[in-house]
Amino acid sequence: MKRADPPPPTSLEGQFLIAMPSLREGPFARSVVYLCAHREDGAMGLIINHRADEIDFTQLLVQLDVVPDGQEIRLPSRAEAVKVLRGGPVETGRGFVLHTADYGGADSTVKIADNVCLTATIDILRAIARGTGPAHAVLALGYAGWSSGQLENEILANGWLTCPADPELIFDEDLAHKYHKALAKLGVHEAMLSSDAGHA
């Protein structure tokens, strides 16, 4: 398992971005994004509360030939618990697994925070199917990406709230309430948020 180079001091890496109500439409509406990387040249994150309704994890394992057709009924309970998420609008055919640090696929796993890692190879799917994968994981299809300065500008324009990430919330299976739970970490409720930026 490798550790990415330390982020700059102003980095939001390993934090949550919580969409403001002004983001009413599109892939980021009512989204909670876990920021996996934030450097001077841009940022990358995964939406952790939007389910890919049309895709089931066990069916995906069959489609990718990780398990033979008909064998999915023998999968361990950990595999059945993995949720497939719409991770963002970029490269929606690519899969990214956010998981607890009890699994490390050598060079393919990047540690983001104390108990949050990212692996983007099929090896982790095979490990989950065998029952040797991480205790908790979510599979995100696609990701959210920002060019240099773009995310900072969106935050200044009142598009996002930020707060320290909570691994429990990342892996919480109750997707419908993740948005409210993330806001609650800041002590706010959706009704308290104005969609207009305040000006002094």
CSV table of C-alpha atoms in Angstrom, one decimal, residues 56-73 75 125 129:
chain,number,residue,atom,x,y,z
A,56,ASP,CA,-26.0,-4.6,-8.7
A,57,PHE,CA,-22.6,-5.5,-7.3
A,58,THR,CA,-23.0,-9.2,-7.6
A,59,GLN,CA,-24.2,-8.9,-11.2
A,60,LEU,CA,-21.2,-6.7,-11.9
A,61,LEU,CA,-18.9,-9.4,-10.6
A,62,VAL,CA,-20.4,-11.8,-13.1
A,63,GLN,CA,-20.2,-9.3,-16.0
A,64,LEU,CA,-16.5,-8.7,-15.2
A,65,ASP,CA,-15.9,-12.5,-15.0
A,66,VAL,CA,-14.8,-12.1,-11.4
A,67,VAL,CA,-17.2,-14.9,-10.5
A,68,PRO,CA,-18.7,-17.4,-12.9
A,69,ASP,CA,-22.4,-17.1,-13.7
A,70,GLY,CA,-24.5,-18.9,-11.1
A,71,GLN,CA,-21.7,-18.7,-8.5
A,72,GLU,CA,-22.9,-15.3,-7.2
A,73,ILE,CA,-25.2,-17.1,-4.7
A,75,LEU,CA,-20.6,-14.9,-2.3
A,125,LEU,CA,-13.1,-7.1,-6.6
A,129,ALA,CA,-15.7,-12.1,-3.9
